[in-house]
Amino acid sequence: MGNVLTSLDNMLSQATSQGLFSRFVYQNINNNTTNATSTCGYTTARRFPATITVPTLGGSVTGAYLVGFRMASAQSGPFIVGFETLLGSLTVSTNSFTAGSTLPSRIVNGTGSAQQLASIMPIVAIGTTITATSPVLTVTYTNQAGTGARTCTMTLPTSSAAMSEFLMSPHLQGTDTGIRSVSNISISTGSAGVINIYGIIPLAVQGSVSGPDPIPTPFPLIELLGGDVLSFHSYNVIATDIAISNIVLVGEN
Amino acid sequence: MAGSITSRSILMNQLATGNGFLFPFSSTGASGTAAATASGYFSFALCANKNGTTYPTTLVGLPIPAPAKLRMVFGTFSSASSGRACYLCNAYQIGTVNLTATGSQLTHTTATLPMTRTVFGQGSTAIPLLPLILVTTATATTAPAFTMNYTNQDGGVVTGTKTFTFPGAATIAGSGYIIKTEDGDSGVQDISAISVVTAGTAGAATIYGLEFYEIVNTAFSSIASTCDSVFSGIGLMNMIPSSPTGGTITSLLTTLEITGANGYSGVYVGVSDT
């Protein structure tokens, strides 16, 4: 049983004995993205295309935890790094849905048995620029409590640009706060583009571009496994951008 | 998950299993006419959601979901204005005021106040609000002045004696000020009348009652400041708006900025507590 979370000393011990995983990634948003509206997330957002995949865990390491995050950008923050699950995709021209995965079950904060995760930050991510006039997107999902056939309806901006991101949480059905999985995506109109729905488990936030901010990040520590994808998100800017992101993982055995 | 939040571990589990809310936000305010002594000393900007808000008449609130209870646990805020206090608050629209005629000029919301929520286990407890007046139509010719009759924080009925005078004959739309209450009073449960004693030839305003959730100081421009409602003093305010005694009321989640109007960007996080 791992002992990363029992004390800071244990975490340091794990870091020195197992070695840290530190990765820098250069990211480029080379087109203007699209502003959100109150019918599609309220806050302008975008998903950087470059992600980091947790490597295969070797030796006696059974899991990894994010312990460091910094992001330097030409634009302003805040920035969030999250554990990402592709829940489903939509090909706009044919209005055809491709199923993704359900969020996994993982140990939270190093204690107890694995719990079914649900994303409090589900997003509509524009994979390739869509051609559509004020399309209405309908996402059918299973909520945080495991209730299926729930719907999220959003009216997207006309011809949203690639790498734009629209926050789903304000538009979930009823009192829903999270998503476990997606069973269907459909769009009212459109002739081109790809839309991806991701379930993001936020792991850390950086409040501004001028960091390092002395920000404590009271997000739950989620056990990460080999193959897990970490993605990066920024807010309130649509201009082109370059960024360098750094994450640090510590292994547990 | 049913039950109350009784440990940090439970709080974190709620976030991991989807029983919470994380929202990156951006708010924007309108530059107004600087306050003067007779208008409360400080100018205030009610900063609503950046996308969709057009001052002074179309304000879009910051979004929150609607479980029964949503405890605020964390927020990070940055602003282009340095050294500003930022308040995350709910603004309840108490009424509108005509500033072009003397006499009683408040059109009260159809909702019945006070606003209520559970406090110390007692349901439907009246809560005090801080009254803010937001100019929606610029004044002209003469700086309007008024007194306010209200029910104070303790439920006492007060005939106001302090005169609020707008800082300029031409106080621009978007200007915001806190309305003075009588000495010893700290808030209002309701406002019964706005008596305009000096009218302008133009001017209108909306009065909001503010319920505060968190206060964060932005020490340096564009450097984020944070509030941890779990460990930096007990906060855990229920972010779900309080309820009027009767009817419905317009409610906006906003950020309030003192002596600036750049608005804020950041993230706020809440945990479902039902």
Short mmCIF file of C-alpha atoms in Angstrom, two decimals:
data_model
loop_
_atom_site.label_atom_id
_atom_site.label_comp_id
_atom_site.label_asym_id
_atom_site.label_seq_id
_atom_site.Cartn_x
_atom_site.Cartn_y
_atom_site.Cartn_z
CA MET A 1 0.00 0.00 0.00
CA GLY A 2 1.34 3.43 -0.97
CA ASN A 3 2.26 5.98 1.60
CA VAL A 4 2.59 9.15 -0.45
CA LEU A 5 -0.20 10.97 1.28
CA THR A 6 0.44 10.09 4.88
CA SER A 7 2.91 12.92 5.36
CA LEU A 8 4.96 15.45 3.49
CA ASP A 9 8.06 13.53 4.57
CA ASN A 10 6.70 10.40 2.93
CA MET A 11 5.98 12.29 -0.23
CA LEU A 12 9.54 13.62 -0.25
CA SER A 13 10.82 10.13 0.42
CA GLN A 14 8.83 8.78 -2.50
CA ALA A 15 10.07 11.59 -4.70
CA THR A 16 13.68 10.85 -3.94
CA SER A 17 13.44 7.07 -4.04
CA GLN A 18 11.12 6.67 -7.02
CA GLY A 19 12.11 9.76 -8.92
CA LEU A 20 9.74 12.52 -9.95
CA PHE A 21 8.05 12.73 -13.32
CA SER A 22 8.49 16.28 -14.55
CA ARG A 23 7.34 17.25 -18.02
CA PHE A 24 7.38 20.52 -19.89
CA VAL A 25 5.17 20.92 -22.91
CA TYR A 26 5.12 23.72 -25.45
CA GLN A 27 1.63 24.62 -26.58
CA ASN A 28 0.41 26.76 -29.38
CA ILE A 29 -3.02 28.14 -30.15
CA ASN A 30 -2.48 29.50 -33.63
CA ASN A 31 -5.96 30.79 -34.36
CA ASN A 32 -8.37 33.04 -32.55
CA THR A 33 -10.88 31.03 -30.61
CA THR A 34 -14.52 31.95 -30.04
CA ASN A 35 -16.13 33.85 -27.19
CA ALA A 36 -18.69 32.07 -25.06
CA THR A 37 -22.18 33.41 -24.41
CA SER A 38 -24.69 32.84 -21.63
CA THR A 39 -26.14 29.95 -23.66
CA CYS A 40 -22.83 28.14 -23.96
CA GLY A 41 -20.80 28.36 -20.81
CA TYR A 42 -20.79 32.06 -19.86
CA THR A 43 -16.98 32.22 -19.67
CA THR A 44 -14.72 32.22 -22.72
CA ALA A 45 -12.43 29.21 -22.58
CA ARG A 46 -10.06 27.16 -24.65
CA ARG A 47 -8.32 23.82 -24.50
CA PHE A 48 -4.69 23.73 -25.51
CA PRO A 49 -4.17 21.01 -28.12
CA ALA A 50 -0.99 19.57 -26.57
CA THR A 51 -1.61 17.21 -23.69
CA ILE A 52 0.61 15.15 -21.42
CA THR A 53 0.13 11.42 -21.09
CA VAL A 54 1.15 9.77 -17.84
CA PRO A 55 3.84 7.23 -18.71
CA THR A 56 3.65 3.57 -17.94
CA LEU A 57 4.35 3.22 -14.26
CA GLY A 58 7.42 1.13 -13.74
CA GLY A 59 8.99 -0.80 -10.93
CA SER A 60 6.91 -0.81 -7.78
CA VAL A 61 5.09 2.41 -8.53
CA THR A 62 1.35 1.79 -8.52
CA GLY A 63 0.02 5.29 -8.98
CA ALA A 64 1.01 8.90 -9.41
CA TYR A 65 -0.22 12.22 -8.03
CA LEU A 66 0.09 15.73 -9.36
CA VAL A 67 2.15 17.81 -6.97
CA GLY A 68 3.29 20.68 -9.16
CA PHE A 69 1.86 22.81 -11.93
CA ARG A 70 3.07 25.98 -13.59
CA MET A 71 1.96 27.56 -16.83
CA ALA A 72 3.53 30.53 -18.54
CA SER A 73 1.54 32.11 -21.33
CA ALA A 74 1.55 35.16 -23.51
CA GLN A 75 -2.03 35.76 -22.43
CA SER A 76 -3.68 36.15 -19.03
CA GLY A 77 -4.99 33.42 -16.77
CA PRO A 78 -6.42 31.66 -14.95
CA PHE A 79 -5.20 28.25 -16.07
CA ILE A 80 -6.33 24.80 -15.08
CA VAL A 81 -4.75 21.40 -15.56
CA GLY A 82 -7.06 18.43 -15.36
CA PHE A 83 -7.31 14.69 -15.79
CA GLU A 84 -9.24 14.30 -19.01
CA THR A 85 -11.56 11.56 -20.28
CA LEU A 86 -12.98 11.67 -23.79
CA LEU A 87 -16.67 11.01 -23.22
CA GLY A 88 -17.77 11.13 -26.86
CA SER A 89 -17.44 12.86 -30.21
CA LEU A 90 -19.71 14.25 -32.88
CA THR A 91 -19.06 14.54 -36.58
CA VAL A 92 -21.11 17.59 -37.46
CA SER A 93 -21.61 16.96 -41.17
CA THR A 94 -23.35 13.66 -40.58
CA ASN A 95 -24.60 14.42 -37.06
CA SER A 96 -23.10 11.10 -36.05
CA PHE A 97 -22.03 10.23 -32.51
CA THR A 98 -18.98 8.20 -31.57
CA ALA A 99 -18.97 6.87 -28.04
CA GLY A 100 -16.07 7.53 -25.73
CA SER A 101 -15.35 6.25 -22.25
CA THR A 102 -16.92 6.50 -18.84
CA LEU A 103 -14.93 8.26 -16.18
CA PRO A 104 -12.99 5.67 -14.23
CA SER A 105 -13.06 4.75 -10.59
CA ARG A 106 -10.01 5.85 -8.65
CA ILE A 107 -8.71 6.15 -5.14
CA VAL A 108 -9.25 9.70 -3.88
CA ASN A 109 -6.77 11.30 -1.49
CA GLY A 110 -5.04 7.98 -1.00
CA THR A 111 -7.65 6.48 1.27
CA GLY A 112 -10.31 3.86 0.95
CA SER A 113 -11.37 1.97 -2.13
CA ALA A 114 -11.72 3.35 -5.60
CA GLN A 115 -14.69 5.62 -6.16
CA GLN A 116 -16.59 6.36 -9.34
CA LEU A 117 -15.37 9.73 -10.53
CA ALA A 118 -17.64 12.31 -12.11
CA SER A 119 -16.54 15.52 -13.74
CA ILE A 120 -17.60 18.87 -12.29
CA MET A 121 -15.96 20.50 -15.30
CA PRO A 122 -17.37 18.82 -18.40
CA ILE A 123 -16.56 20.69 -21.58
CA VAL A 124 -17.55 20.96 -25.22
CA ALA A 125 -14.29 21.20 -27.11
CA ILE A 126 -14.18 22.17 -30.76
CA GLY A 127 -11.81 19.70 -32.38
CA THR A 128 -12.00 21.16 -35.87
CA THR A 129 -13.74 24.42 -36.72
CA ILE A 130 -17.43 23.85 -37.20
CA THR A 131 -19.57 25.31 -39.94
CA ALA A 132 -22.96 25.96 -38.41
CA THR A 133 -25.18 28.94 -37.65
CA SER A 134 -26.11 29.14 -33.96
CA PRO A 135 -26.35 25.39 -33.65
CA VAL A 136 -28.15 23.82 -30.72
CA LEU A 137 -26.06 21.05 -29.20
CA THR A 138 -27.77 18.37 -27.13
CA VAL A 139 -25.68 16.06 -24.97
CA THR A 140 -27.29 13.05 -23.29
CA TYR A 141 -25.38 11.98 -20.22
CA THR A 142 -25.31 10.08 -16.94
CA ASN A 143 -25.03 12.44 -13.99
CA GLN A 144 -22.90 12.32 -10.85
CA ALA A 145 -25.42 10.12 -9.08
CA GLY A 146 -25.54 7.56 -11.88
CA THR A 147 -28.88 8.68 -13.32
CA GLY A 148 -28.90 8.35 -17.08
CA ALA A 149 -30.78 10.00 -19.93
CA ARG A 150 -30.07 13.48 -18.61
CA THR A 151 -29.69 16.24 -21.18
CA CYS A 152 -27.54 19.32 -21.51
CA THR A 153 -28.61 21.79 -24.18
CA MET A 154 -26.39 24.61 -25.35
CA THR A 155 -26.59 27.05 -28.24
CA LEU A 156 -23.10 27.41 -29.62
CA PRO A 157 -21.77 30.48 -31.38
CA THR A 158 -21.88 30.47 -35.16
CA SER A 159 -18.92 28.59 -36.65
CA SER A 160 -16.96 28.14 -33.46
CA ALA A 161 -13.22 27.94 -34.04
CA ALA A 162 -10.98 25.00 -33.29
CA MET A 163 -9.63 24.82 -29.74
CA SER A 164 -12.58 26.81 -28.38
CA GLU A 165 -14.06 25.30 -25.26
CA PHE A 166 -17.50 25.75 -23.79
CA LEU A 167 -18.27 24.95 -20.17
CA MET A 168 -21.23 22.62 -19.71
CA SER A 169 -21.77 22.88 -15.96
CA PRO A 170 -24.13 25.89 -16.06
CA HIS A 171 -26.36 24.03 -18.53
CA LEU A 172 -26.71 20.59 -16.95
CA GLN A 173 -30.22 19.36 -16.33
CA GLY A 174 -31.96 20.32 -13.10
CA THR A 175 -29.71 20.21 -10.06
CA ASP A 176 -27.02 18.08 -11.73
CA THR A 177 -23.46 19.05 -10.93
CA GLY A 178 -21.40 16.37 -12.67
CA ILE A 179 -21.13 13.91 -15.55
CA ARG A 180 -19.94 10.28 -15.50
CA SER A 181 -20.52 9.40 -19.13
CA VAL A 182 -22.16 10.51 -22.38
CA SER A 183 -24.55 8.34 -24.36
CA ASN A 184 -25.34 10.66 -27.25
CA ILE A 185 -24.50 13.99 -28.85
CA SER A 186 -26.56 15.66 -31.54
CA ILE A 187 -26.56 19.03 -33.25
CA SER A 188 -29.43 20.93 -34.87
CA THR A 189 -27.50 22.11 -37.90
CA GLY A 190 -24.05 22.17 -39.42
CA SER A 191 -22.02 21.03 -42.37
CA ALA A 192 -18.49 20.56 -41.04
CA GLY A 193 -16.41 20.14 -37.92
CA VAL A 194 -15.79 17.83 -35.02
CA ILE A 195 -16.97 18.31 -31.47
CA ASN A 196 -15.52 16.43 -28.51
CA ILE A 197 -17.00 16.17 -25.05
CA TYR A 198 -14.43 15.76 -22.29
CA GLY A 199 -14.94 15.09 -18.60
CA ILE A 200 -12.27 17.07 -16.79
CA ILE A 201 -11.29 16.32 -13.21
CA PRO A 202 -9.52 19.56 -12.20
CA LEU A 203 -6.22 18.92 -10.47
CA ALA A 204 -4.68 22.37 -10.06
CA VAL A 205 -5.27 26.01 -10.90
CA GLN A 206 -2.90 28.87 -11.55
CA GLY A 207 -4.63 32.17 -11.04
CA SER A 208 -2.70 34.43 -13.37
CA VAL A 209 -0.04 34.45 -16.02
CA SER A 210 2.42 36.25 -13.79
CA GLY A 211 2.72 33.29 -11.42
CA PRO A 212 4.02 31.59 -9.43
CA ASP A 213 0.97 32.47 -7.44
CA PRO A 214 0.99 31.33 -3.84
CA ILE A 215 -2.21 29.49 -4.47
CA PRO A 216 -3.15 26.50 -2.43
CA THR A 217 -5.17 24.22 -4.62
CA PRO A 218 -7.63 22.31 -2.48
CA PHE A 219 -8.59 19.91 -5.18
CA PRO A 220 -8.84 16.23 -4.46
CA LEU A 221 -5.72 14.21 -5.16
CA ILE A 222 -6.72 11.67 -7.79
CA GLU A 223 -4.60 8.61 -8.36
CA LEU A 224 -3.28 8.78 -11.90
CA LEU A 225 -2.29 5.69 -13.89
CA GLY A 226 -0.22 5.08 -16.99
CA GLY A 227 -2.03 6.30 -20.08
CA ASP A 228 -4.03 8.97 -18.29
CA VAL A 229 -4.21 12.24 -20.19
CA LEU A 230 -3.66 15.64 -18.61
CA SER A 231 -4.99 18.64 -20.51
CA PHE A 232 -4.57 22.37 -20.09
CA HIS A 233 -7.18 25.11 -20.22
CA SER A 234 -7.18 28.88 -20.17
CA TYR A 235 -9.93 31.45 -19.87
CA ASN A 236 -11.13 34.89 -20.90
CA VAL A 237 -8.96 35.27 -24.01
CA ILE A 238 -9.56 34.42 -27.66
CA ALA A 239 -6.30 35.74 -29.16
CA THR A 240 -3.59 33.40 -30.43
CA ASP A 241 -1.30 32.18 -27.72
CA ILE A 242 1.79 30.21 -26.89
CA ALA A 243 2.38 28.63 -23.55
CA ILE A 244 4.83 26.44 -21.75
CA SER A 245 3.35 24.18 -19.11
CA ASN A 246 5.08 22.12 -16.49
CA ILE A 247 3.62 19.36 -14.38
CA VAL A 248 5.27 17.27 -11.71
CA LEU A 249 4.02 13.88 -10.60
CA VAL A 250 5.19 11.88 -7.62
CA GLY A 251 4.88 8.10 -7.67
CA GLU A 252 3.43 5.92 -4.99
CA ASN A 253 4.29 2.35 -4.16
CA MET B 1 -23.87 11.79 -1.47
CA ALA B 2 -26.27 12.55 1.35
CA GLY B 3 -25.25 14.11 4.59
CA SER B 4 -23.35 17.12 5.73
CA ILE B 5 -19.73 17.95 5.15
CA THR B 6 -18.04 16.82 8.33
CA SER B 7 -14.43 16.52 7.23
CA ARG B 8 -12.03 17.77 4.61
CA SER B 9 -11.86 14.23 3.26
CA ILE B 10 -15.61 14.21 2.62
CA LEU B 11 -15.35 17.61 0.98
CA MET B 12 -12.66 16.37 -1.40
CA ASN B 13 -14.61 13.21 -2.14
CA GLN B 14 -17.59 15.33 -3.11
CA LEU B 15 -15.48 17.21 -5.65
CA ALA B 16 -14.02 14.01 -7.08
CA THR B 17 -17.40 12.31 -7.47
CA GLY B 18 -19.07 15.22 -9.22
CA ASN B 19 -20.93 16.72 -6.29
CA GLY B 20 -19.59 20.21 -6.61
CA PHE B 21 -19.00 23.13 -8.87
CA LEU B 22 -15.89 24.69 -10.33
CA PHE B 23 -16.30 27.70 -12.51
CA PRO B 24 -13.69 29.89 -14.17
CA PHE B 25 -15.20 33.32 -14.47
CA SER B 26 -14.64 36.76 -15.80
CA SER B 27 -16.58 39.78 -14.62
CA THR B 28 -16.67 43.30 -15.87
CA GLY B 29 -17.77 46.58 -14.39
CA ALA B 30 -18.73 50.01 -15.65
CA SER B 31 -16.70 53.09 -14.88
CA GLY B 32 -18.75 55.57 -12.94
CA THR B 33 -18.59 59.03 -11.45
CA ALA B 34 -16.30 59.07 -8.43
CA ALA B 35 -18.11 59.20 -5.10
CA ALA B 36 -18.01 62.15 -2.77
CA THR B 37 -18.58 62.52 0.94
CA ALA B 38 -22.33 62.82 0.57
CA SER B 39 -22.50 59.75 -1.65
CA GLY B 40 -20.71 57.34 0.65
CA TYR B 41 -17.04 58.23 0.08
CA PHE B 42 -16.30 55.20 -2.10
CA SER B 43 -17.38 54.26 -5.59
CA PHE B 44 -18.48 50.71 -6.17
CA ALA B 45 -18.66 48.74 -9.40
CA LEU B 46 -21.08 45.85 -9.57
CA CYS B 47 -19.20 43.49 -11.90
CA ALA B 48 -21.39 40.97 -13.68
CA ASN B 49 -20.50 38.23 -16.19
CA LYS B 50 -18.29 39.66 -18.91
CA ASN B 51 -20.03 37.87 -21.76
CA GLY B 52 -23.55 39.15 -22.20
CA THR B 53 -23.43 42.11 -19.81
CA THR B 54 -24.04 45.56 -21.23
CA TYR B 55 -24.06 48.30 -18.62
CA PRO B 56 -26.13 49.66 -17.17
CA THR B 57 -29.28 47.81 -18.06
CA THR B 58 -28.38 44.25 -19.05
CA LEU B 59 -26.54 42.43 -16.28
CA VAL B 60 -25.82 38.71 -16.58
CA GLY B 61 -25.00 37.03 -13.30
CA LEU B 62 -22.17 34.55 -12.80
CA PRO B 63 -23.57 31.04 -13.02
CA ILE B 64 -24.05 28.54 -10.21
CA PRO B 65 -25.89 25.23 -10.29
CA ALA B 66 -28.92 24.60 -8.21
CA PRO B 67 -28.52 21.92 -5.57
CA ALA B 68 -30.12 22.81 -2.24
CA LYS B 69 -26.83 23.80 -0.69
CA LEU B 70 -23.54 24.66 -2.37
CA ARG B 71 -20.80 25.50 0.09
CA MET B 72 -18.11 27.82 -1.25
CA VAL B 73 -14.72 26.30 -0.51
CA PHE B 74 -12.23 28.15 -2.66
CA GLY B 75 -11.84 31.11 -4.92
CA THR B 76 -9.04 32.81 -6.78
CA PHE B 77 -9.38 36.31 -8.15
CA SER B 78 -7.17 38.63 -10.13
CA SER B 79 -7.79 42.09 -11.43
CA ALA B 80 -6.10 44.70 -13.56
CA SER B 81 -6.68 47.02 -10.60
CA SER B 82 -4.09 46.66 -7.88
CA GLY B 83 -4.86 46.97 -4.22
CA ARG B 84 -8.58 46.43 -4.65
CA ALA B 85 -10.91 44.51 -2.41
CA CYS B 86 -13.03 42.03 -4.30
CA TYR B 87 -16.27 40.78 -2.90
CA LEU B 88 -18.13 37.80 -4.30
CA CYS B 89 -21.75 38.47 -3.52
CA ASN B 90 -25.33 37.91 -4.49
CA ALA B 91 -27.17 41.05 -5.57
CA TYR B 92 -30.93 41.02 -5.05
CA GLN B 93 -32.90 43.66 -6.97
CA ILE B 94 -34.93 45.50 -4.36
CA GLY B 95 -36.39 48.09 -6.71
CA THR B 96 -35.95 50.97 -9.11
CA VAL B 97 -35.88 54.71 -8.41
CA ASN B 98 -37.01 57.68 -10.48
CA LEU B 99 -34.68 60.60 -9.85
CA THR B 100 -36.58 63.19 -11.91
CA ALA B 101 -39.30 63.97 -9.36
CA THR B 102 -39.43 64.63 -5.64
CA GLY B 103 -41.31 62.53 -3.14
CA SER B 104 -41.56 58.77 -2.79
CA GLN B 105 -39.98 57.40 -5.94
CA LEU B 106 -39.14 53.75 -5.18
CA THR B 107 -40.83 51.04 -7.22
CA HIS B 108 -40.34 48.03 -5.01
CA THR B 109 -39.89 44.51 -6.34
CA THR B 110 -43.07 42.45 -6.26
CA ALA B 111 -41.30 40.01 -3.97
CA THR B 112 -41.90 40.25 -0.24
CA LEU B 113 -38.76 40.85 1.79
CA PRO B 114 -36.80 40.10 3.94
CA MET B 115 -34.58 37.57 2.23
CA THR B 116 -34.22 34.48 4.38
CA ARG B 117 -32.03 31.43 4.81
CA THR B 118 -31.16 28.95 7.54
CA VAL B 119 -28.87 30.51 10.15
CA PHE B 120 -27.65 28.53 13.17
CA GLY B 121 -30.17 25.85 12.40
CA GLN B 122 -33.09 28.26 12.38
CA GLY B 123 -34.87 28.20 9.06
CA SER B 124 -36.26 31.26 7.33
CA THR B 125 -34.04 33.66 9.25
CA ALA B 126 -34.05 37.20 7.88
CA ILE B 127 -30.67 38.24 6.60
CA PRO B 128 -29.28 41.78 6.38
CA LEU B 129 -28.20 43.16 3.04
CA LEU B 130 -25.94 46.05 2.10
CA PRO B 131 -27.89 48.49 -0.09
CA LEU B 132 -26.20 49.57 -3.32
CA ILE B 133 -27.62 52.03 -5.79
CA LEU B 134 -26.63 51.62 -9.45
CA VAL B 135 -27.34 54.50 -11.82
CA THR B 136 -29.09 53.25 -14.95
CA THR B 137 -29.90 56.59 -16.55
CA ALA B 138 -27.46 59.43 -16.09
CA THR B 139 -28.62 62.36 -14.01
CA ALA B 140 -28.71 65.86 -15.41
CA THR B 141 -28.87 69.52 -14.38
CA THR B 142 -29.00 68.98 -10.62
CA ALA B 143 -27.42 66.27 -8.45
CA PRO B 144 -30.38 64.36 -7.05
CA ALA B 145 -30.62 63.71 -3.32
CA PHE B 146 -32.78 61.36 -1.27
CA THR B 147 -33.37 59.77 2.12
CA MET B 148 -34.17 56.13 2.69
CA ASN B 149 -36.72 54.44 4.96
CA TYR B 150 -35.92 50.85 5.69
CA THR B 151 -36.09 47.86 7.98
CA ASN B 152 -32.69 47.44 9.59
CA GLN B 153 -30.63 44.34 10.27
CA ASP B 154 -32.54 43.62 13.47
CA GLY B 155 -35.99 44.08 11.96
CA GLY B 156 -36.42 47.62 13.30
CA VAL B 157 -38.35 50.09 11.16
CA VAL B 158 -36.22 53.14 10.47
CA THR B 159 -37.07 56.55 9.04
CA GLY B 160 -33.78 57.62 7.57
CA THR B 161 -32.35 61.03 8.37
CA LYS B 162 -29.15 60.89 6.33
CA THR B 163 -29.34 62.48 2.91
CA PHE B 164 -27.60 60.76 0.04
CA THR B 165 -26.53 63.19 -2.67
CA PHE B 166 -25.21 61.99 -6.01
CA PRO B 167 -21.67 63.25 -6.60
CA GLY B 168 -22.43 65.23 -9.72
CA ALA B 169 -25.23 66.96 -11.55
CA ALA B 170 -24.25 64.61 -14.38
CA THR B 171 -23.61 61.34 -12.59
CA ILE B 172 -23.03 58.84 -15.37
CA ALA B 173 -24.85 55.58 -15.89
CA GLY B 174 -23.04 52.65 -14.33
CA SER B 175 -22.04 54.59 -11.23
CA GLY B 176 -22.53 52.66 -8.02
CA TYR B 177 -22.61 53.70 -4.37
CA ILE B 178 -23.49 52.22 -1.01
CA ILE B 179 -26.48 54.00 0.53
CA LYS B 180 -25.85 55.32 4.02
CA THR B 181 -27.88 53.91 6.87
CA GLU B 182 -28.37 55.47 10.29
CA ASP B 183 -25.52 55.35 12.79
CA GLY B 184 -25.41 51.94 14.39
CA ASP B 185 -27.16 50.13 11.57
CA SER B 186 -25.17 47.69 9.48
CA GLY B 187 -27.63 46.62 6.84
CA VAL B 188 -31.20 46.48 5.63
CA GLN B 189 -33.73 43.69 5.51
CA ASP B 190 -35.94 45.75 3.23
CA ILE B 191 -36.35 49.26 1.88
CA SER B 192 -39.81 50.78 2.14
CA ALA B 193 -39.25 54.17 0.57
CA ILE B 194 -36.80 56.37 -1.25
CA SER B 195 -37.80 59.97 -0.70
CA VAL B 196 -36.25 62.20 -3.34
CA VAL B 197 -35.71 65.65 -1.85
CA THR B 198 -33.83 67.12 -4.81
CA ALA B 199 -34.64 65.94 -8.30
CA GLY B 200 -32.69 66.18 -11.52
CA THR B 201 -34.11 66.65 -14.98
CA ALA B 202 -32.95 63.12 -15.82
CA GLY B 203 -31.90 60.08 -13.90
CA ALA B 204 -32.93 56.62 -12.79
CA ALA B 205 -31.33 53.93 -10.70
CA THR B 206 -31.71 50.38 -9.49
CA ILE B 207 -31.22 49.43 -5.85
CA TYR B 208 -29.69 46.08 -5.01
CA GLY B 209 -29.31 44.38 -1.64
CA LEU B 210 -25.94 42.62 -1.39
CA GLU B 211 -25.29 39.36 0.46
CA PHE B 212 -21.56 38.65 0.70
CA TYR B 213 -19.92 35.26 0.26
CA GLU B 214 -16.19 35.92 0.24
CA ILE B 215 -13.81 38.83 0.40
CA VAL B 216 -10.44 38.76 -1.34
CA ASN B 217 -7.87 41.49 -1.71
CA THR B 218 -5.98 41.73 -4.97
CA ALA B 219 -2.68 43.10 -3.79
CA PHE B 220 -0.98 43.45 -7.15
CA SER B 221 -2.35 44.00 -10.58
CA SER B 222 -2.96 40.73 -12.45
CA ILE B 223 -1.58 38.57 -9.64
CA ALA B 224 -4.24 36.26 -8.29
CA SER B 225 -5.28 36.30 -4.67
CA THR B 226 -7.12 33.44 -3.08
CA CYS B 227 -9.58 32.63 -0.40
CA ASP B 228 -9.70 29.18 1.09
CA SER B 229 -13.01 28.90 2.86
CA VAL B 230 -11.98 25.69 4.57
CA PHE B 231 -8.73 26.65 6.22
CA SER B 232 -8.41 30.43 5.99
CA GLY B 233 -11.13 31.11 8.47
CA ILE B 234 -14.41 29.28 8.34
CA GLY B 235 -16.45 30.34 5.38
CA LEU B 236 -18.39 27.61 3.64
CA MET B 237 -21.15 30.05 2.83
CA ASN B 238 -24.10 28.54 1.06
CA MET B 239 -23.81 30.07 -2.40
CA ILE B 240 -27.36 29.23 -3.35
CA PRO B 241 -29.27 32.54 -3.13
CA SER B 242 -31.42 33.17 -0.11
CA SER B 243 -35.19 33.23 -0.58
CA PRO B 244 -37.60 36.15 -0.34
CA THR B 245 -40.38 35.82 2.20
CA GLY B 246 -42.79 35.74 -0.70
CA GLY B 247 -42.75 35.92 -4.48
CA THR B 248 -39.66 35.90 -6.64
CA ILE B 249 -36.79 38.34 -6.87
CA THR B 250 -34.11 39.01 -9.46
CA SER B 251 -30.83 37.67 -8.12
CA LEU B 252 -27.34 37.98 -9.63
CA LEU B 253 -24.10 36.43 -8.50
CA THR B 254 -21.54 39.18 -9.01
CA THR B 255 -18.23 40.55 -7.89
CA LEU B 256 -18.09 43.96 -6.27
CA GLU B 257 -15.09 46.20 -6.81
CA ILE B 258 -14.23 49.29 -4.78
CA THR B 259 -12.93 52.39 -6.56
CA GLY B 260 -12.29 50.52 -9.77
CA ALA B 261 -14.27 48.90 -12.56
CA ASN B 262 -11.90 46.50 -14.28
CA GLY B 263 -13.71 43.46 -13.03
CA TYR B 264 -12.10 40.20 -12.07
CA SER B 265 -11.15 36.84 -13.49
CA GLY B 266 -10.64 33.70 -11.50
CA VAL B 267 -12.15 30.46 -10.35
CA TYR B 268 -14.68 29.70 -7.64
CA VAL B 269 -15.30 26.24 -6.28
CA GLY B 270 -18.22 24.95 -4.29
CA VAL B 271 -19.22 21.61 -2.82
CA SER B 272 -22.70 20.18 -2.70
CA ASP B 273 -23.85 19.70 0.87
CA THR B 274 -27.03 17.67 0.57
#
